[in-house]
Every structure is written in C-alpha cells, then in structure tokens.
Amino acid sequence: MKYENVLSQFASKAQELSHKTCFRYKSKDEWKNISWLEVKDSVEKIASALQKKGVQAGDKVAIFSSTRYEWTLADLAILSLAAVSVPIYHSTLPSDAEFILNHSEASILFVENKQQLKKIESIKGNVPKLREIILIEGQAPQTTSFSKLLEGDVADAVSLEARVDKIPLDSMATIVYTSGTTGKPKGVVLTHKNFASEMDALKDTFEFPYSHEALLFLPLAHIFARAFQFYQLCNGFI
C-alpha cells in the first residue's frame, strides 16, 4: 500500500475545490462558510507565524479547546511544520492539563477562551517549558490572539505543499492522551503514517461525494473525531 501524507491530500483537494465551501460554522445564530482555499491560506499563515515563534520539527504544541474550525486550522499548521500536536479535552481539570503539558513538554498552547485560560493561569507557574499561550477567542494579557496569527500576507508564507513534502511518514504527528482511565492520562503516539493508513482504510469503506455534509460534535481531542475530520479534508465533502 502506498501511503500519502494527509496534509498533501488536503492541499491537493483544496486546489481542486478552491472556492467551494470546506467548513460551515455557526456564529451568533448565523451559519458562515469558509472555502477550501481560505482554509489552506489560513493554515499557511498560522504555520508561518508559529515558525517565527521558534516552532521546529519535533516541538510539541498543545490545543485546549472544544470542537471548532480554528482547532483544525491550528492542528494542520502544527503538523505542517513536522511539529507534534497535543490535544487536551476541553473538560480537562487544571491538574490533568498541568500533567499533560509537562509530560509532553509543550512549548506553545492554543486555548479556546477566557474560561479555559483561567484553568491554565492557575497552573502556569508549574509548567516551566510553556512559553506562549495563543487565545482563540478574544484577547487577554500575556497571550497572543489567534486573529494575530492570521494577519500575515499569505504570499510571504511557505506553501503547504513545500512544507509537507519534507515530512517523513514515520515521524511523530501527535500525542493523544487518554480520558476516563485510572491514574494520570496516558499519552499515545501516532505518526503521519498512522493517519495516512487510516485515510486509506476509510476511503475503502466509505464514499462521500462533495454534496454530502457532516456534522462534527465529538471533541477533536478524541482520535475518532480527528480521523473523521482528516477524512473530510482528504476526501472533499463538507
């Protein structure tokens, strides 16, 4: 079986579907659309911003948020740098968030909102390797706003294709921490090849044309939701 990087599959699909809708999300009771090229451009801008902040291959970047399209933008940007995504369930208690951040040695953390930020502020002093927090919603002292990452000119960003072609399939992509287990969460390492293999299996099992739409409500910190999100990005439905 020939494995192909999930990111390269997404980049190819973004060029193919370009201005068609990739994501729909609800904001103030109104549904809004984001095109495939808008998603790709945003990922490239975020990746460029993270790189300027010193993120390199193998570095750990955590995401502490419920399911939302910005979660996926951050995830794809992290992976495109050959860095490692570390999802944290939005319901995680501060003590477990502290353990995950320290155990993974995450240097940067995406936080959904001020409510989740309060959890992190209560334990930040115990997480010495965490050097920056990026706030997805709103603004707060000693954080970087997510919108700031999107202010760059996409023309100045390295293309997604140029980045992902250099990522070895056997390199680490993510550390997924278990929930609902006894004791501290357990970190499960998955490679880019693991994700690519999963996409091959899903393509052999399901066929969803572009006219199909999927509603994702499971937490993206759960690998099932994340795998299905990747399948949508590789296959080309909404």
Tab-separated table of C-alpha atoms in Angstrom:
chain	number	residue	atom	x	y	z
A	1	MET	CA	0.000	0.000	0.000
A	2	LYS	CA	1.318	3.455	-0.885
A	3	TYR	CA	0.750	5.927	1.922
A	4	GLU	CA	0.333	9.626	1.205
A	5	ASN	CA	0.678	12.369	3.778
A	6	VAL	CA	-2.730	13.589	4.973
A	7	LEU	CA	-1.579	17.183	4.559
A	8	SER	CA	-0.628	16.667	0.916
A	9	GLN	CA	-4.021	15.077	0.266
A	10	PHE	CA	-5.710	18.110	1.825
A	11	ALA	CA	-3.557	20.538	-0.191
A	12	SER	CA	-4.469	18.738	-3.396
A	13	LYS	CA	-8.170	18.771	-2.528
A	14	ALA	CA	-8.003	22.486	-1.646
A	15	GLN	CA	-6.649	23.288	-5.106
A	16	GLU	CA	-9.323	21.138	-6.723
A	17	LEU	CA	-12.305	22.573	-4.814
A	18	SER	CA	-10.799	26.062	-4.285
A	19	HIS	CA	-13.716	28.451	-3.652
A	20	LYS	CA	-16.269	25.809	-2.716
A	21	THR	CA	-17.255	25.528	0.941
A	22	CYS	CA	-14.923	23.499	3.142
A	23	PHE	CA	-16.360	24.292	6.601
A	24	ARG	CA	-19.606	25.713	7.907
A	25	TYR	CA	-19.771	27.062	11.437
A	26	LYS	CA	-22.360	28.894	13.488
A	27	SER	CA	-21.663	32.376	14.850
A	28	LYS	CA	-24.381	34.339	16.676
A	29	ASP	CA	-27.137	32.116	15.247
A	30	GLU	CA	-25.851	32.598	11.715
A	31	TRP	CA	-24.189	29.927	9.582
A	32	LYS	CA	-20.954	31.059	7.937
A	33	ASN	CA	-18.887	29.376	5.241
A	34	ILE	CA	-15.143	29.047	4.743
A	35	SER	CA	-13.786	27.947	1.382
A	36	TRP	CA	-11.121	25.330	0.803
A	37	LEU	CA	-8.579	27.914	-0.312
A	38	GLU	CA	-9.382	30.113	2.703
A	39	VAL	CA	-8.667	27.154	4.989
A	40	LYS	CA	-5.403	26.399	3.181
A	41	ASP	CA	-4.316	30.054	3.264
A	42	SER	CA	-5.099	30.283	6.983
A	43	VAL	CA	-3.121	27.132	7.723
A	44	GLU	CA	-0.124	28.538	5.846
A	45	LYS	CA	-0.325	31.845	7.742
A	46	ILE	CA	-0.573	30.118	11.133
A	47	ALA	CA	2.307	27.787	10.283
A	48	SER	CA	4.452	30.739	9.240
A	49	ALA	CA	3.592	32.602	12.466
A	50	LEU	CA	4.435	29.544	14.592
A	51	GLN	CA	7.714	29.098	12.780
A	52	LYS	CA	8.625	32.722	13.521
A	53	LYS	CA	7.907	31.927	17.172
A	54	GLY	CA	10.555	29.234	17.024
A	55	VAL	CA	8.463	26.103	16.470
A	56	GLN	CA	10.574	23.439	14.768
A	57	ALA	CA	10.210	19.813	13.751
A	58	GLY	CA	9.507	17.636	16.775
A	59	ASP	CA	8.371	20.501	19.026
A	60	LYS	CA	5.151	19.925	20.952
A	61	VAL	CA	2.238	22.367	20.579
A	62	ALA	CA	-0.939	21.747	22.605
A	63	ILE	CA	-4.571	22.614	21.799
A	64	PHE	CA	-7.010	23.086	24.709
A	65	SER	CA	-10.389	23.693	23.119
A	66	SER	CA	-13.751	22.208	22.237
A	67	THR	CA	-14.575	21.344	18.616
A	68	ARG	CA	-14.395	24.361	16.302
A	69	TYR	CA	-12.848	25.083	12.920
A	70	GLU	CA	-9.932	27.018	14.472
A	71	TRP	CA	-8.929	23.775	16.218
A	72	THR	CA	-8.398	22.141	12.836
A	73	LEU	CA	-6.553	25.166	11.412
A	74	ALA	CA	-4.109	25.051	14.339
A	75	ASP	CA	-3.709	21.279	14.075
A	76	LEU	CA	-2.913	21.342	10.353
A	77	ALA	CA	-0.472	24.230	10.830
A	78	ILE	CA	1.364	22.387	13.611
A	79	LEU	CA	1.571	19.176	11.595
A	80	SER	CA	2.806	21.028	8.500
A	81	LEU	CA	5.874	22.124	10.473
A	82	ALA	CA	6.597	18.484	11.363
A	83	ALA	CA	5.821	19.572	14.918
A	84	VAL	CA	3.610	17.484	17.204
A	85	SER	CA	0.002	18.295	18.132
A	86	VAL	CA	-1.033	17.598	21.713
A	87	PRO	CA	-4.832	17.711	22.088
A	88	ILE	CA	-6.318	18.389	25.532
A	89	TYR	CA	-10.010	17.700	26.198
A	90	HIS	CA	-11.935	20.905	26.858
A	91	SER	CA	-13.343	19.306	30.043
A	92	THR	CA	-9.884	18.563	31.456
A	93	LEU	CA	-9.239	19.727	35.004
A	94	PRO	CA	-6.292	22.062	35.680
A	95	SER	CA	-4.273	19.335	37.426
A	96	ASP	CA	-4.532	16.988	34.439
A	97	ALA	CA	-3.816	19.822	31.990
A	98	GLU	CA	-0.690	20.539	34.023
A	99	PHE	CA	0.368	16.898	33.803
A	100	ILE	CA	-0.212	16.711	30.014
A	101	LEU	CA	1.658	19.938	29.316
A	102	ASN	CA	4.630	18.847	31.417
A	103	HIS	CA	4.645	15.245	30.217
A	104	SER	CA	4.513	16.284	26.543
A	105	GLU	CA	6.905	19.200	27.104
A	106	ALA	CA	4.620	21.523	25.123
A	107	SER	CA	6.155	24.927	24.463
A	108	ILE	CA	3.093	26.651	22.971
A	109	LEU	CA	-0.577	26.236	23.878
A	110	PHE	CA	-3.715	27.189	21.958
A	111	VAL	CA	-6.516	27.968	24.448
A	112	GLU	CA	-10.143	28.350	23.390
A	113	ASN	CA	-11.406	31.198	25.579
A	114	LYS	CA	-11.001	33.068	28.833
A	115	GLN	CA	-12.835	30.376	30.771
A	116	GLN	CA	-10.250	27.782	29.745
A	117	LEU	CA	-7.496	30.346	30.160
A	118	LYS	CA	-8.348	30.621	33.881
A	119	LYS	CA	-7.532	26.915	34.253
A	120	ILE	CA	-4.152	27.415	32.612
A	121	GLU	CA	-3.346	30.554	34.596
A	122	SER	CA	-3.905	28.580	37.811
A	123	ILE	CA	-1.168	26.067	36.898
A	124	LYS	CA	1.091	28.009	34.528
A	125	GLY	CA	3.729	28.525	37.211
A	126	ASN	CA	4.127	24.741	37.399
A	127	VAL	CA	4.706	24.328	33.643
A	128	PRO	CA	8.215	25.742	33.050
A	129	LYS	CA	8.528	24.781	29.374
A	130	LEU	CA	5.298	26.525	28.327
A	131	ARG	CA	6.467	29.843	26.872
A	132	GLU	CA	3.446	31.170	24.976
A	133	ILE	CA	-0.343	30.983	25.040
A	134	ILE	CA	-2.448	31.705	21.957
A	135	LEU	CA	-6.042	32.654	22.761
A	136	ILE	CA	-8.568	31.608	20.109
A	137	GLU	CA	-11.437	33.829	21.325
A	138	GLY	CA	-10.858	37.429	22.386
A	139	GLN	CA	-7.781	38.970	23.946
A	140	ALA	CA	-6.111	38.757	27.343
A	141	PRO	CA	-2.875	39.980	28.944
A	142	GLN	CA	0.231	37.849	28.361
A	143	THR	CA	-1.394	35.943	25.489
A	144	THR	CA	-1.306	36.184	21.700
A	145	SER	CA	-4.664	36.431	19.929
A	146	PHE	CA	-5.438	33.807	17.289
A	147	SER	CA	-6.518	36.560	14.907
A	148	LYS	CA	-2.986	37.992	15.122
A	149	LEU	CA	-1.623	34.828	13.527
A	150	LEU	CA	-3.867	35.394	10.514
A	151	GLU	CA	-2.726	38.951	9.832
A	152	GLY	CA	0.280	37.961	7.744
A	153	ASP	CA	0.311	38.030	3.965
A	154	VAL	CA	-0.127	34.516	2.584
A	155	ALA	CA	2.296	35.474	-0.199
A	156	ASP	CA	5.013	35.643	2.452
A	157	ALA	CA	4.168	32.220	3.884
A	158	VAL	CA	5.791	28.995	2.725
A	159	SER	CA	3.284	26.912	0.754
A	160	LEU	CA	1.728	23.912	2.434
A	161	GLU	CA	2.932	21.665	-0.391
A	162	ALA	CA	6.564	22.751	0.095
A	163	ARG	CA	6.370	22.004	3.813
A	164	VAL	CA	4.645	18.622	3.786
A	165	ASP	CA	6.783	17.067	1.067
A	166	LYS	CA	9.666	17.131	3.535
A	167	ILE	CA	7.841	15.355	6.389
A	168	PRO	CA	8.848	11.678	6.812
A	169	LEU	CA	5.817	9.424	7.166
A	170	ASP	CA	7.355	7.698	10.167
A	171	SER	CA	7.768	10.957	12.100
A	172	MET	CA	5.608	11.670	15.135
A	173	ALA	CA	2.413	13.593	14.350
A	174	THR	CA	0.522	13.708	17.625
A	175	ILE	CA	0.363	12.546	21.229
A	176	VAL	CA	-3.219	11.715	22.164
A	177	TYR	CA	-3.855	11.473	25.893
A	178	THR	CA	-6.495	9.081	27.161
A	179	SER	CA	-9.517	10.159	29.159
A	180	GLY	CA	-11.559	8.244	31.699
A	181	THR	CA	-8.689	5.977	32.716
A	182	THR	CA	-7.422	5.373	36.208
A	183	GLY	CA	-4.443	7.428	37.279
A	184	LYS	CA	-2.850	10.066	35.093
A	185	PRO	CA	-3.719	10.316	31.362
A	186	LYS	CA	-1.657	8.037	29.130
A	187	GLY	CA	-0.004	9.524	26.037
A	188	VAL	CA	-0.429	7.565	22.780
A	189	VAL	CA	1.988	8.455	19.977
A	190	LEU	CA	0.689	8.414	16.383
A	191	THR	CA	2.775	9.030	13.277
A	192	HIS	CA	1.901	10.616	9.938
A	193	LYS	CA	1.846	7.085	8.522
A	194	ASN	CA	-0.770	6.070	11.100
A	195	PHE	CA	-3.056	8.853	9.892
A	196	ALA	CA	-2.377	8.124	6.210
A	197	SER	CA	-3.148	4.441	6.728
A	198	GLU	CA	-6.407	5.376	8.465
A	199	MET	CA	-7.380	7.552	5.494
A	200	ASP	CA	-6.755	4.640	3.117
A	201	ALA	CA	-8.996	2.405	5.229
A	202	LEU	CA	-11.778	4.993	5.387
A	203	LYS	CA	-11.653	5.552	1.633
A	204	ASP	CA	-12.008	1.810	1.108
A	205	THR	CA	-15.008	1.723	3.432
A	206	PHE	CA	-16.960	4.928	2.718
A	207	GLU	CA	-17.575	7.104	-0.291
A	208	PHE	CA	-18.966	10.579	0.369
A	209	PRO	CA	-19.367	12.944	-2.600
A	210	TYR	CA	-18.972	16.708	-2.207
A	211	SER	CA	-22.755	17.100	-1.873
A	212	HIS	CA	-22.618	15.318	1.493
A	213	GLU	CA	-22.267	17.288	4.718
A	214	ALA	CA	-21.019	16.001	8.057
A	215	LEU	CA	-21.852	17.443	11.472
A	216	LEU	CA	-18.919	17.071	13.843
A	217	PHE	CA	-19.723	17.445	17.534
A	218	LEU	CA	-17.363	14.975	19.179
A	219	PRO	CA	-14.314	16.574	20.817
A	220	LEU	CA	-11.393	16.802	18.399
A	221	ALA	CA	-9.158	15.693	21.261
A	222	HIS	CA	-10.749	12.263	20.638
A	223	ILE	CA	-8.972	10.376	17.864
A	224	PHE	CA	-12.214	9.185	16.235
A	225	ALA	CA	-13.393	12.761	15.632
A	226	ARG	CA	-9.958	13.802	14.433
A	227	ALA	CA	-9.645	10.908	11.996
A	228	PHE	CA	-13.050	11.686	10.525
A	229	GLN	CA	-12.094	15.373	10.234
A	230	PHE	CA	-8.968	14.349	8.310
A	231	TYR	CA	-11.082	12.103	6.095
A	232	GLN	CA	-13.323	15.044	5.238
A	233	LEU	CA	-10.269	17.141	4.334
A	234	CYS	CA	-8.747	14.374	2.218
A	235	ASN	CA	-11.963	13.241	0.538
A	236	GLY	CA	-13.594	16.573	-0.179
A	237	PHE	CA	-17.060	16.762	1.358
A	238	ILE	CA	-18.292	19.498	3.721
